[in-house]
Short mmCIF file of C-alpha atoms in Angstrom, two decimals:
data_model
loop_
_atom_site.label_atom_id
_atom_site.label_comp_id
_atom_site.label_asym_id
_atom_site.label_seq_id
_atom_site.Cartn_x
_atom_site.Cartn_y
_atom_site.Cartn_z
CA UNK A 1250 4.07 6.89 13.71
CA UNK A 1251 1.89 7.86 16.67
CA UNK A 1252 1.49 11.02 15.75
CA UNK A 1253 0.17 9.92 12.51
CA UNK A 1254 -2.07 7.22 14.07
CA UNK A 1255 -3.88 9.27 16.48
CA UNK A 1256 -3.84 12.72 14.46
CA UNK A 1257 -7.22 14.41 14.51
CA UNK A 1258 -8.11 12.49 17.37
CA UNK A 1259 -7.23 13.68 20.61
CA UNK A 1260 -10.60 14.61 21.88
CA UNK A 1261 -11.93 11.34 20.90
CA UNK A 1262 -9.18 9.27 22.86
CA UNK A 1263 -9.91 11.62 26.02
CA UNK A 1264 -13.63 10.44 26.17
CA UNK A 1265 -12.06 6.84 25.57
CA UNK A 1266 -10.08 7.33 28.90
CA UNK A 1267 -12.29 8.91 30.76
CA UNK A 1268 -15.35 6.51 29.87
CA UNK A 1269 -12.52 3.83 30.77
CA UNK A 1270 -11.71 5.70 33.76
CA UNK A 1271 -15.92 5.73 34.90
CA UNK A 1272 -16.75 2.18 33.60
CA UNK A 1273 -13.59 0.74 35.31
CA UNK A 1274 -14.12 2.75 39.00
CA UNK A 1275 -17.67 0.65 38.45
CA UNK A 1276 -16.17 -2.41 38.55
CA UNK A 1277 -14.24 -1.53 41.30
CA UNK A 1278 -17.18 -0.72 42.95
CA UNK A 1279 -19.72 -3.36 42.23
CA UNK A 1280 -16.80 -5.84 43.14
CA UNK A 1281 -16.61 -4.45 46.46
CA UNK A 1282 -20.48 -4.39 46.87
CA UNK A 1283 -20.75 -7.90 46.12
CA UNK A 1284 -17.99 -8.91 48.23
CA UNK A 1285 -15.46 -9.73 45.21
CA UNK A 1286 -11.78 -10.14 45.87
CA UNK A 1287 -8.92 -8.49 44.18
CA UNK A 1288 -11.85 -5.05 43.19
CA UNK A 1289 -8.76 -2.56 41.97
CA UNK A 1290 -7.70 -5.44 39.19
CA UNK A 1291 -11.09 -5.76 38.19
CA UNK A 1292 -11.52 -2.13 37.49
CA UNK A 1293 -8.03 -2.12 35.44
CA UNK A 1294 -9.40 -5.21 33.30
CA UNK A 1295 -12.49 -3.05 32.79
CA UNK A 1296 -10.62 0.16 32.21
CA UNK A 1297 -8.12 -1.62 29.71
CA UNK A 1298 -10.80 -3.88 27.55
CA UNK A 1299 -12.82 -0.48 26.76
CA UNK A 1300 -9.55 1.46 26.29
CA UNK A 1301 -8.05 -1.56 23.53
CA UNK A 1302 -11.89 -1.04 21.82
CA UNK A 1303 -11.74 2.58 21.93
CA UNK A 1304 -8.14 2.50 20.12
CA UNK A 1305 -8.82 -0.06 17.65
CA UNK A 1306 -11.98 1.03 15.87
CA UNK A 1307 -11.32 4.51 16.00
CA UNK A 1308 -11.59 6.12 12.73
CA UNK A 1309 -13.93 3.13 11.79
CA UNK A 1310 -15.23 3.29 8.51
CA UNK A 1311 -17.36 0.80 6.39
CA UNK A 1312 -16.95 -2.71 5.93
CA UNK A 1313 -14.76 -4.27 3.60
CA UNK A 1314 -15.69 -8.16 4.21
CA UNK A 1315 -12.08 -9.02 3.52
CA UNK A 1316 -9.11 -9.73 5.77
CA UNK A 1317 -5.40 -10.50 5.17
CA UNK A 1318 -3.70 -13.28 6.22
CA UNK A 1319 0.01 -13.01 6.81
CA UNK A 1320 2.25 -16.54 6.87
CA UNK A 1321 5.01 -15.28 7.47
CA UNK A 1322 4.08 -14.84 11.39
CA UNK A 1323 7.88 -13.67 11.96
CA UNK A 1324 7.04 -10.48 9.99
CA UNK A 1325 5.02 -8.31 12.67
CA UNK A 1326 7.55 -8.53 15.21
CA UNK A 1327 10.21 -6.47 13.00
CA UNK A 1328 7.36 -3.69 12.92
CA UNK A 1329 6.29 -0.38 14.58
CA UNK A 1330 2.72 -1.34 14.25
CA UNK A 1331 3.28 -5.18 15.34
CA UNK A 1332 5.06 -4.49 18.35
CA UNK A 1333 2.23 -1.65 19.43
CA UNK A 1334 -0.47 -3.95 19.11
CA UNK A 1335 1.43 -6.49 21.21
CA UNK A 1336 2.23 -3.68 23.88
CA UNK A 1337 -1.13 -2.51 23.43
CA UNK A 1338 -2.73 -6.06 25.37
CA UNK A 1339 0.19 -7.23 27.40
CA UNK A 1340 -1.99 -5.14 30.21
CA UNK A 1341 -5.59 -7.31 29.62
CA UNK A 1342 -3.36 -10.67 30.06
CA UNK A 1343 -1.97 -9.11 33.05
CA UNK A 1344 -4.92 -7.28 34.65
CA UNK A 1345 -6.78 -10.38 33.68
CA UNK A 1346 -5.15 -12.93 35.79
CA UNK A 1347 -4.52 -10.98 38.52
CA UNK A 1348 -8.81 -10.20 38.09
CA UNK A 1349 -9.22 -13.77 37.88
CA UNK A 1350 -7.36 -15.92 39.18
CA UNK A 1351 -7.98 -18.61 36.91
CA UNK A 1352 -5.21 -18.99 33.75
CA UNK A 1353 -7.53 -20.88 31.19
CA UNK A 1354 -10.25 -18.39 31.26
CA UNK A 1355 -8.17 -15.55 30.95
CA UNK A 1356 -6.20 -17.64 27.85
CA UNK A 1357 -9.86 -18.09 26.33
CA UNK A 1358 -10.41 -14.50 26.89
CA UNK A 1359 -6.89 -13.07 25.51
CA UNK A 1360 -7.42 -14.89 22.39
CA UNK A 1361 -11.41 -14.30 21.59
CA UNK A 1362 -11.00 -10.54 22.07
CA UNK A 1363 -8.36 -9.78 19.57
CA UNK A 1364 -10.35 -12.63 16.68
CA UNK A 1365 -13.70 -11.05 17.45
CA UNK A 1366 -12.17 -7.47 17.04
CA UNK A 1367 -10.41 -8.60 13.47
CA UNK A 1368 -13.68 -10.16 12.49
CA UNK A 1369 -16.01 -6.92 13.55
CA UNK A 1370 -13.81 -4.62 11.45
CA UNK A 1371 -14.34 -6.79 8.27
CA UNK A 1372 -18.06 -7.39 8.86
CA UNK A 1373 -19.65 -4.08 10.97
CA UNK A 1374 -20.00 -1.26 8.63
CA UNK A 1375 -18.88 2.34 10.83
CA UNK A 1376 -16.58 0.01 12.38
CA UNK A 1377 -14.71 -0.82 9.61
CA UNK A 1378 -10.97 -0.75 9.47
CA UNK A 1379 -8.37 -2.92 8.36
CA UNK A 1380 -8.51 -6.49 9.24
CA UNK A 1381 -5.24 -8.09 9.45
CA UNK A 1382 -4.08 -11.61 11.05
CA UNK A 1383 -0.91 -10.13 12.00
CA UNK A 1384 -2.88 -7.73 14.24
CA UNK A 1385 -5.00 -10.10 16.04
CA UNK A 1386 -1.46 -12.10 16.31
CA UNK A 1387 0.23 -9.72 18.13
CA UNK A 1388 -2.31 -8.79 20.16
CA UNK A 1389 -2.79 -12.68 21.20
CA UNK A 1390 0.97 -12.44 21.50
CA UNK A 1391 0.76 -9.26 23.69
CA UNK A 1392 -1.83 -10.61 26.12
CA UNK A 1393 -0.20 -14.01 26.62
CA UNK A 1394 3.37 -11.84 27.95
CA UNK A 1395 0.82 -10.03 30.04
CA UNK A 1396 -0.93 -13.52 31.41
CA UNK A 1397 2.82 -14.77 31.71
CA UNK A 1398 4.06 -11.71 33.74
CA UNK A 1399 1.56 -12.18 36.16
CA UNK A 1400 2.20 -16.20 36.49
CA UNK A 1401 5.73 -15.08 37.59
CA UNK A 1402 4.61 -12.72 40.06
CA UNK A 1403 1.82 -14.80 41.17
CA UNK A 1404 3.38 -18.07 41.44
CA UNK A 1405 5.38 -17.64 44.90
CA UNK A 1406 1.65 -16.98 46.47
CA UNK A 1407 0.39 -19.97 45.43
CA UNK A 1408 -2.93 -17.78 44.95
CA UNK A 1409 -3.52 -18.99 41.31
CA UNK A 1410 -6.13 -21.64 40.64
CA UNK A 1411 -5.02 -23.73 37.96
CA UNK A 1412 -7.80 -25.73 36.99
CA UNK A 1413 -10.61 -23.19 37.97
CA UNK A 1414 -12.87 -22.97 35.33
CA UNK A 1415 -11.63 -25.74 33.08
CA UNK A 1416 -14.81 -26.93 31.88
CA UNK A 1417 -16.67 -23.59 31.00
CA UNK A 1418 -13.56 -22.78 29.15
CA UNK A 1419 -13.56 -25.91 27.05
CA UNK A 1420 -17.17 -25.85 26.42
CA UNK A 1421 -16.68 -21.74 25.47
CA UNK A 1422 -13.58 -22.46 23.31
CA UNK A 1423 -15.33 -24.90 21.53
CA UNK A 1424 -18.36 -22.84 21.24
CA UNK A 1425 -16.28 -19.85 20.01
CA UNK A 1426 -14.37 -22.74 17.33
CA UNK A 1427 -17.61 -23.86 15.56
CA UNK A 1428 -19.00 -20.34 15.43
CA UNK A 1429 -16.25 -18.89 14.13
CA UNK A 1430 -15.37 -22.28 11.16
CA UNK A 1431 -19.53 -22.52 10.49
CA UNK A 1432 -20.60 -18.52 10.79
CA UNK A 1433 -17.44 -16.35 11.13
CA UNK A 1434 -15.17 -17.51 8.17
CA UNK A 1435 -17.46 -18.05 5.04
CA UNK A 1436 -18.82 -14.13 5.91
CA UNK A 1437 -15.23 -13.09 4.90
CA UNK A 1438 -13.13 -13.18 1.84
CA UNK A 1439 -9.39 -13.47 2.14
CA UNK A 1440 -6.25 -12.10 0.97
CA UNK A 1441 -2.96 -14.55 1.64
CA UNK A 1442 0.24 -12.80 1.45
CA UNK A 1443 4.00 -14.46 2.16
CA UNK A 1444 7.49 -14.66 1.69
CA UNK A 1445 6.58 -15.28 -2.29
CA UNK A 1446 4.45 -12.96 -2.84
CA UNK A 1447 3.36 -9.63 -0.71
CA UNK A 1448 4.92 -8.74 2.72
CA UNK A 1449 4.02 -6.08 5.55
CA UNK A 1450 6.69 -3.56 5.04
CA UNK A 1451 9.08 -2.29 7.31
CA UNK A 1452 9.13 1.00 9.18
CA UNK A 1453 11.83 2.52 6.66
CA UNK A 1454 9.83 1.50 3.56
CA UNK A 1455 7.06 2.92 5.22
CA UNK A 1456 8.28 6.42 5.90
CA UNK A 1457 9.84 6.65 2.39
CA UNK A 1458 6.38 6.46 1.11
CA UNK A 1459 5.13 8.87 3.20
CA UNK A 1460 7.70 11.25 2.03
CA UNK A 1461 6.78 11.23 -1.20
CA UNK A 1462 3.53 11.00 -0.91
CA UNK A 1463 4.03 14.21 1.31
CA UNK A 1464 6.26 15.88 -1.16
CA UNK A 1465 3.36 14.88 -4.12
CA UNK A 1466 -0.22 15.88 -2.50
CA UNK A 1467 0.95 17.12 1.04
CA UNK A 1468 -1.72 16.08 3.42
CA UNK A 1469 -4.38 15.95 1.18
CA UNK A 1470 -4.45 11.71 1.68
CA UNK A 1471 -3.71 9.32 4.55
CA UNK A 1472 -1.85 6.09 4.21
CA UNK A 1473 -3.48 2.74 4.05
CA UNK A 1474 -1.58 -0.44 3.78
CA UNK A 1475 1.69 -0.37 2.78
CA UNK A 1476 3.12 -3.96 1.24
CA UNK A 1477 6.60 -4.73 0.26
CA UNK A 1478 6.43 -6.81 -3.58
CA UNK A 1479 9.64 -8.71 -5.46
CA UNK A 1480 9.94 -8.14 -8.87
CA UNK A 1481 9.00 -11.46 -11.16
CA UNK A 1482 12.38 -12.67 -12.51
CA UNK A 1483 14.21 -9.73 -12.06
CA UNK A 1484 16.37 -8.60 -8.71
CA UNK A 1485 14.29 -5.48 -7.44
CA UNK A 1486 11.59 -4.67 -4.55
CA UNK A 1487 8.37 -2.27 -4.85
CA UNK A 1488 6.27 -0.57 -2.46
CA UNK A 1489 2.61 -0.74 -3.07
CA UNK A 1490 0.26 1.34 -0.38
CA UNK A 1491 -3.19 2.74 -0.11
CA UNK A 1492 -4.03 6.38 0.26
CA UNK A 1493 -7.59 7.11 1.76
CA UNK A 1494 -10.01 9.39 1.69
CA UNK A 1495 -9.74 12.36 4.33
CA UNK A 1496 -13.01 13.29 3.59
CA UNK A 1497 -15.49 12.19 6.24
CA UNK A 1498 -18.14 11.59 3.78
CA UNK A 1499 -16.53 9.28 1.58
CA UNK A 1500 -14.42 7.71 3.99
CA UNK A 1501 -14.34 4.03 2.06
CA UNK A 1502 -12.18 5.73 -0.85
CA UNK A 1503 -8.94 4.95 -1.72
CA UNK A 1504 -6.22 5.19 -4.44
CA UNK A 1505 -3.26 2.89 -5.19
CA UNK A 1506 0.48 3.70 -5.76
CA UNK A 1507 3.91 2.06 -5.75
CA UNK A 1508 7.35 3.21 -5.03
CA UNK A 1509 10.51 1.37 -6.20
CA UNK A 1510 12.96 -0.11 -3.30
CA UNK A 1511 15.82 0.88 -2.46
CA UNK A 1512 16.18 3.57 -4.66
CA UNK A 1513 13.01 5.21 -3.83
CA UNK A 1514 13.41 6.70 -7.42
CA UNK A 1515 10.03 5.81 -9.21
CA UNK A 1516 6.86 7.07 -7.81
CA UNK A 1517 3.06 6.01 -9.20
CA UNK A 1518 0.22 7.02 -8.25
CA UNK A 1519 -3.39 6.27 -9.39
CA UNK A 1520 -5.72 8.43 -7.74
CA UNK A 1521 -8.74 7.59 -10.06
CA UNK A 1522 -9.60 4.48 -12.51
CA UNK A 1523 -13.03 5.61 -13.37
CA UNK A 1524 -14.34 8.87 -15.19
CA UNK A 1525 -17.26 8.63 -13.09
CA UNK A 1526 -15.59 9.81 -9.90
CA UNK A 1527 -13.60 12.37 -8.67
CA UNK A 1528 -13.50 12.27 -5.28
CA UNK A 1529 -9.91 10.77 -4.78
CA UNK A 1530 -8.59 13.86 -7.37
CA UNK A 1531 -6.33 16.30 -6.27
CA UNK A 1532 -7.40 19.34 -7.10
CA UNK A 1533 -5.00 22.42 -7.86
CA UNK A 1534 -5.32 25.95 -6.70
CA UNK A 1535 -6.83 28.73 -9.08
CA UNK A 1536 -7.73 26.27 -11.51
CA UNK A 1537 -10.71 25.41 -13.30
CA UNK A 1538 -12.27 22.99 -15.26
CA UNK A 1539 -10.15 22.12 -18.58
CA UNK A 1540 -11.97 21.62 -22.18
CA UNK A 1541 -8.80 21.00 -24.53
CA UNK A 1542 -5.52 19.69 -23.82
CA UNK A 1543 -4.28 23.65 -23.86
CA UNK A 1544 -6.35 24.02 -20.28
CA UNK A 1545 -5.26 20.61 -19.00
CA UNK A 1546 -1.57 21.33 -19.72
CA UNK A 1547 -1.88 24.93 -17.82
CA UNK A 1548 -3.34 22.49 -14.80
CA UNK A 1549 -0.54 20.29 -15.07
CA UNK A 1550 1.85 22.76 -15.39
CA UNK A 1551 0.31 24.80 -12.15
CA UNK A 1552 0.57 21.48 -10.29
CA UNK A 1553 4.16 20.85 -11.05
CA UNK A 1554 4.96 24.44 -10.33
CA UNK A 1555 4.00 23.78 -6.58
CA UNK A 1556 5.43 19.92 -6.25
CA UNK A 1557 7.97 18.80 -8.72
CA UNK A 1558 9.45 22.34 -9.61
CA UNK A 1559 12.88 20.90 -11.13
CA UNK A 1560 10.12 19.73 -13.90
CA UNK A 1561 9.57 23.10 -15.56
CA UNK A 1562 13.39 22.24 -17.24
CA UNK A 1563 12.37 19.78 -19.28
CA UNK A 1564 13.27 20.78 -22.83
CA UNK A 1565 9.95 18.22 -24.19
CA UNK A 1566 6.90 18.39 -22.88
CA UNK A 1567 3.50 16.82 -24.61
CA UNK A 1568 -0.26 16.72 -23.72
CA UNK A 1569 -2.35 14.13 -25.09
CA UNK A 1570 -5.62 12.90 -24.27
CA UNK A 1571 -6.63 9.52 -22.35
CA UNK A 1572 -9.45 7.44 -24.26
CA UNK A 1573 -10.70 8.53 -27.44
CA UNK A 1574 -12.45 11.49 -26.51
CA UNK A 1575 -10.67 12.44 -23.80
CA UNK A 1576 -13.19 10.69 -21.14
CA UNK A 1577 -10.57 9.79 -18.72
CA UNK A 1578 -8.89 13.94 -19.28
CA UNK A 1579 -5.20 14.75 -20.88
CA UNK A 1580 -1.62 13.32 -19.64
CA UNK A 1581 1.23 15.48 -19.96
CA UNK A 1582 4.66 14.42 -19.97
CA UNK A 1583 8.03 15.86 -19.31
CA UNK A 1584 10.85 14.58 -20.81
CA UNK A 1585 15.13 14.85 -21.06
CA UNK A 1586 16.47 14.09 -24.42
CA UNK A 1587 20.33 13.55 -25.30
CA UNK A 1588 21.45 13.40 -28.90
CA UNK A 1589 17.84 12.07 -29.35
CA UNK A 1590 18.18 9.43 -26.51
CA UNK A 1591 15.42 10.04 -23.75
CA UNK A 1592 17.29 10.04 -20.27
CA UNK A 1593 15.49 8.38 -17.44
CA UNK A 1594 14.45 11.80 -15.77
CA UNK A 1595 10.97 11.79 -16.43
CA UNK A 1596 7.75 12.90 -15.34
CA UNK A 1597 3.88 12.28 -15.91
CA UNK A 1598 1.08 14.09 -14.97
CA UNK A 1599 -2.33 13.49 -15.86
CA UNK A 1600 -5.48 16.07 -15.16
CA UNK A 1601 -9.06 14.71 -15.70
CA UNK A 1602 -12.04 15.85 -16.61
CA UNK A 1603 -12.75 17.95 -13.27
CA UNK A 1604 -9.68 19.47 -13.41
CA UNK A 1605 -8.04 17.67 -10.95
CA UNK A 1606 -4.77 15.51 -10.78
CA UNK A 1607 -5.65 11.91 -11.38
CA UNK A 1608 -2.71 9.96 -11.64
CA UNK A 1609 1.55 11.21 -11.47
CA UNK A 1610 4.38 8.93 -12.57
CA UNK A 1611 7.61 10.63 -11.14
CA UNK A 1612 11.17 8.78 -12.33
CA UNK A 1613 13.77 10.73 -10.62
CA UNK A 1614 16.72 9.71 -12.75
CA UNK A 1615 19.44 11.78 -13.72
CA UNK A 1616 19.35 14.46 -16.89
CA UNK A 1617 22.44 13.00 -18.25
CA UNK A 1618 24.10 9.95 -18.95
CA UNK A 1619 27.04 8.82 -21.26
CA UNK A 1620 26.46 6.17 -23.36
CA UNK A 1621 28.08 4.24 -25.83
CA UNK A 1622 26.70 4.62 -29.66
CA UNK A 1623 23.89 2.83 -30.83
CA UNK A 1624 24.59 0.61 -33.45
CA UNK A 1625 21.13 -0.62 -34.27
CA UNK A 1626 18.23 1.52 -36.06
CA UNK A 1627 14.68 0.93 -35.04
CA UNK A 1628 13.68 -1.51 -38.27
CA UNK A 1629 16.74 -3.95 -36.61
CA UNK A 1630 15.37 -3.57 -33.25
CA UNK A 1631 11.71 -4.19 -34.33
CA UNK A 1632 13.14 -7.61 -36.36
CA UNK A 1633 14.64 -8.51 -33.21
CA UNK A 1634 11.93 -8.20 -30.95
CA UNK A 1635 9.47 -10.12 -33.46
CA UNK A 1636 12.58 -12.90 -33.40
CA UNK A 1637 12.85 -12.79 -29.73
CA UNK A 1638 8.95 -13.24 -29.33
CA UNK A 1639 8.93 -16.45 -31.99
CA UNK A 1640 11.82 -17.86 -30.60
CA UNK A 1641 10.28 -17.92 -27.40
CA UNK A 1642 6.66 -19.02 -28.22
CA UNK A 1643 8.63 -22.00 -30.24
CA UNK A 1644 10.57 -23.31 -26.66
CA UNK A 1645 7.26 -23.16 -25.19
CA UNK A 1646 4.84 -24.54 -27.29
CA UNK A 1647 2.43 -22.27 -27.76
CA UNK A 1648 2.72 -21.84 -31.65
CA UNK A 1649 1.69 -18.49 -33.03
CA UNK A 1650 1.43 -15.14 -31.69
CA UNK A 1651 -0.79 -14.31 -34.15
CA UNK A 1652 -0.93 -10.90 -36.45
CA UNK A 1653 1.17 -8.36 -34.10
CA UNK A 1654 2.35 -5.06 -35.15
CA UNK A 1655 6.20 -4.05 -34.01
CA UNK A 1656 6.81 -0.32 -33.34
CA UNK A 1657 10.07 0.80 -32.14
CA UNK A 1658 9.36 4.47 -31.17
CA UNK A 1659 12.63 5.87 -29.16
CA UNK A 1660 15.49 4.72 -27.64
CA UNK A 1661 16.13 5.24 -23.86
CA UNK A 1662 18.77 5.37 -21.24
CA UNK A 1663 18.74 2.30 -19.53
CA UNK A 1664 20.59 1.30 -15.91
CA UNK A 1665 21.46 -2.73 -16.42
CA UNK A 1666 23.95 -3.86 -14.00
CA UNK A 1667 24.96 -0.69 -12.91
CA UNK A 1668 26.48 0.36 -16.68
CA UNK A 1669 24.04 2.79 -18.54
CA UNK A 1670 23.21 1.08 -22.01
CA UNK A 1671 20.96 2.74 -25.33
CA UNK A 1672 18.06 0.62 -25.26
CA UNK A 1673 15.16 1.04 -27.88
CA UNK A 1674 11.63 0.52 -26.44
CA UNK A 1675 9.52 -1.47 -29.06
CA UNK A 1676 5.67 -1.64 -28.56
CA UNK A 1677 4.63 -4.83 -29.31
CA UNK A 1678 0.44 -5.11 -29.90
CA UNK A 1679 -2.57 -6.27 -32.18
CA UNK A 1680 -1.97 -5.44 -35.60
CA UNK A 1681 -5.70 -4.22 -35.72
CA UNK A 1682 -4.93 -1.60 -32.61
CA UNK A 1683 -1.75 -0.96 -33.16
CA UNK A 1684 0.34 0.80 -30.79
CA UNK A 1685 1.01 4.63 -31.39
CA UNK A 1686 4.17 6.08 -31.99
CA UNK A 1687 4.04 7.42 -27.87
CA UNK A 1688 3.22 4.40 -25.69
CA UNK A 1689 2.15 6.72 -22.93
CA UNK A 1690 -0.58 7.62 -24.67
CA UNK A 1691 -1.96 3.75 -24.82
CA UNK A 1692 -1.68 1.27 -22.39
CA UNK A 1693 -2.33 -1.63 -24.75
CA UNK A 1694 1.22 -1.29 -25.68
CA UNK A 1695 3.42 -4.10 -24.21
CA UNK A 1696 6.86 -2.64 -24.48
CA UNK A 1697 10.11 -4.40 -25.05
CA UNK A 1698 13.53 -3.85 -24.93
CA UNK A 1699 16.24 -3.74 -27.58
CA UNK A 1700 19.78 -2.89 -26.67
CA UNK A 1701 21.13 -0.77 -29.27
CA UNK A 1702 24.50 -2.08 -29.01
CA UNK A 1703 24.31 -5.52 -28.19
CA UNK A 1704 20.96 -6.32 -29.47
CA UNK A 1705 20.07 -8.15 -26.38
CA UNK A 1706 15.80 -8.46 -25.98
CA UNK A 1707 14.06 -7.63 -22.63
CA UNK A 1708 10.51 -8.49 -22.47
CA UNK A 1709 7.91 -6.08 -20.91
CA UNK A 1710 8.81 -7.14 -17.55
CA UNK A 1711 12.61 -6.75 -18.18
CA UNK A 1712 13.57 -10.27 -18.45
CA UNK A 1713 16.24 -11.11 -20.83
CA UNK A 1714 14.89 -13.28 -24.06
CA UNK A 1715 17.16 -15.57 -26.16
CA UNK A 1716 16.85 -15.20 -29.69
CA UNK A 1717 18.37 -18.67 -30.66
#
């Protein structure tokens, strides 16, 4: 992790210790001039409060005006990252005391620094980076041990004044409460995640993304946040994450993904949303702009050819455009077919209009599977599904669906409960835009499940649907 943290940025951390090392001999100094006690643990506190700066808005970027606020303040602890930024400040809670000699102060001062940091990365563009409660938490956290350790080592001396500064530390607290409720918090916008809903995730999930994200675009991106996300309804886990921009000039870019948990089996990637820009593309050697889907697919198939290899197998392959006219560039998939049942090996690349790689889908499933017969065509499976959705919008109360067009268009290989079942995927949308025949190439489509044995119905998020 540290090597990822402070890649690129040696030279700037040695001017952060050696301006540390200057500004904090000062202190020393200027405490001795004026006749100040304890001069070497003033320099520290100096030397440490510019060093915790220099770390944590290096790399700064702009603004976002946004912060995240974790409730679940167990979380951080289980963390790389949380228990560095509590290691990071146990020194300024230590250096500070023994500086001091005064707790409150020094409790005043342990907590402001860490709030006021959180809130300058949300608000001070060039100084942007992510602001996280968790962060400022374990830093608080971090400097409290510090304040603690030096209570122990102080306490035998009886040197510590315990109700020195009590009243400027009220009157600043209280200050620093109504600035930050009246000024500070309706400047920012916030994000609440929790046990329900998004989570920090651990160091494991964490380097699995970076794996594949390495073994997808090498170093081309750097990681952002990385969130661990239940299903809805149904027992599974994905990773979302961030990539950002290397490029210094457009350093507020970024591009979203997801990686299924445990497995670490199905890989997305959206590098681009927009066919406006292309900065987030990754572009592929020796390859130039595309203007049909024959160009796109030798782009696609050039990009495979250097990440996903195994991919050049695939006995189906298609390239279709994205948007009417192509606006958004051509998506190419790979596919494994079995006695005309698509196995859940499967990949998805699509190029846009620059020629670069805007978005992969990788589903690293196996090639072959056995299966039992199916037993229902796709005009059953289509009934079904339009049974299923009635059935459902009845027990609810929400009366009709209105005029929706049913499209069963393959059936699939599907893992339920560990037993590998034919399922046929059935796009369900508006009869006036109705789905086509390849649901990759619309994402209108909401697909559902039919197994071709059982005649079971899934809805689009793979929750099971009684029929009766």
């Amino acid at each position: 992790m540290f090597t990822a943290v402070f890649q690129a940025h040696y030279v700037y951390l040695a001017a952060c210790a050696l301006i540390a090392f200057v500004f904090g001999g000062l202190a020393w100094f200027l405490s001795l001039r004026f006749g100040k006690l304890h001069g070497v643990w003033w320099g520290l506190l100096v030397a440490t409060v510019i060093g915790i700066l220099g770390v944590t808005f290096m790399g700064g970027g702009p603004a976002s005006g946004q912060c995240v606020i974790n409730h679940n303040v167990a979380e951080p602890f289980h963390t790389t990252q949380g228990l560095w930024n509590l290691a990071m400040t146990v020194p300024l809670g230590l250096f500070g005391l023994l500086a001091v000699r005064r707790p409150l102060p020094v409790v005043v001062g342990v907590v402001t620094l860490p709030l006021a940091i959180e809130f300058t990365q949300a608000t001070v563009g060039g100084l942007g980076r992510v602001c996280d409660s968790s962060d400022a938490e374990m830093n608080i956290v971090g400097g409290l041990v510090g304040l603690t350790a030096a209570l122990v080592t102080m306490a035998g001396r009886r040197s510590v004044e315990w109700q020195g500064g009590l009243k400027a530390s009220l009157i600043a607290a209280a200050a620093l409460l109504l600035i930050g409720t009246g000024v500070a918090r309706p400047m920012l916008a916030y994000s609440n995640i929790d046990g329900t809903g998004l989570s920090v995730a651990k160091d494991s999930q964490r380097q699995a993304v970076e794996r594949a994200v390495q073994e997808a675009f090498g170093d081309r991106y750097a990681l952002g946040h990385v969130y661990e996300q239940p299903c809805i309804g149904v027992p599974c886990t994905n990773i979302i994450f961030t990539l950002l921009s290397r490029d210094e000039k457009h350093p507020q870019d970024f591009a979203n993904g997801s990686l299924s948990w445990p497995d670490k089996k199905h890989l997305n990637v959206l590098l681009e949303d927009s066919d406006r820009s292309y900065v987030m593309g990754y572009p592929v050697a020796g390859t130039r702009k595309p203007t049909n889907r024959q160009d796109a697919f030798q782009i696609a198939q050039s990009y495979i050819r250097e990440r996903y290899p195994w991919a050049k197998d695939a006995p189906v392959h298609r390239t279709f455009p994205v948007g009417q006219k192509a606006e958004l560039g051509w998506m190419t998939n790979w596919r494994w077919l079995e006695g005309n049942v698509l196995m859940p090996r499967m990949l998805d690349v699509q190029v846009d209009r620059a020629g670069q790689v805007s978005q992969v889908d990788v589903t690293l499933g196996s090639t072959h599977v056995k299966l039992e017969k199916a037993k229902l065509d796709a005009r059953q499976a289509e009934r079904d599904v339009q049974e299923a959705m009635a059935a459902r919008s009845k027990a609810s109360g929400s009366g009709d669906q209105g005029d929706l067009s049913f499209k069963a268009f393959t059936l699939k290989a599907v893992n339920r409960d560990g037993v590998w079942r034919p399922e046929w995927l059935v796009g369900v949308s508006s009869a006036a835009n109705p789905s086509s025949t390849d649901p990759t190439a619309s994402s209108e489509a909401d697909i559902w499940r039919v197994d071709a044995v059982s005649g079971q119905v899934y809805d689009g998020t793979g929750i099971s649907v009684k029929t009766g």
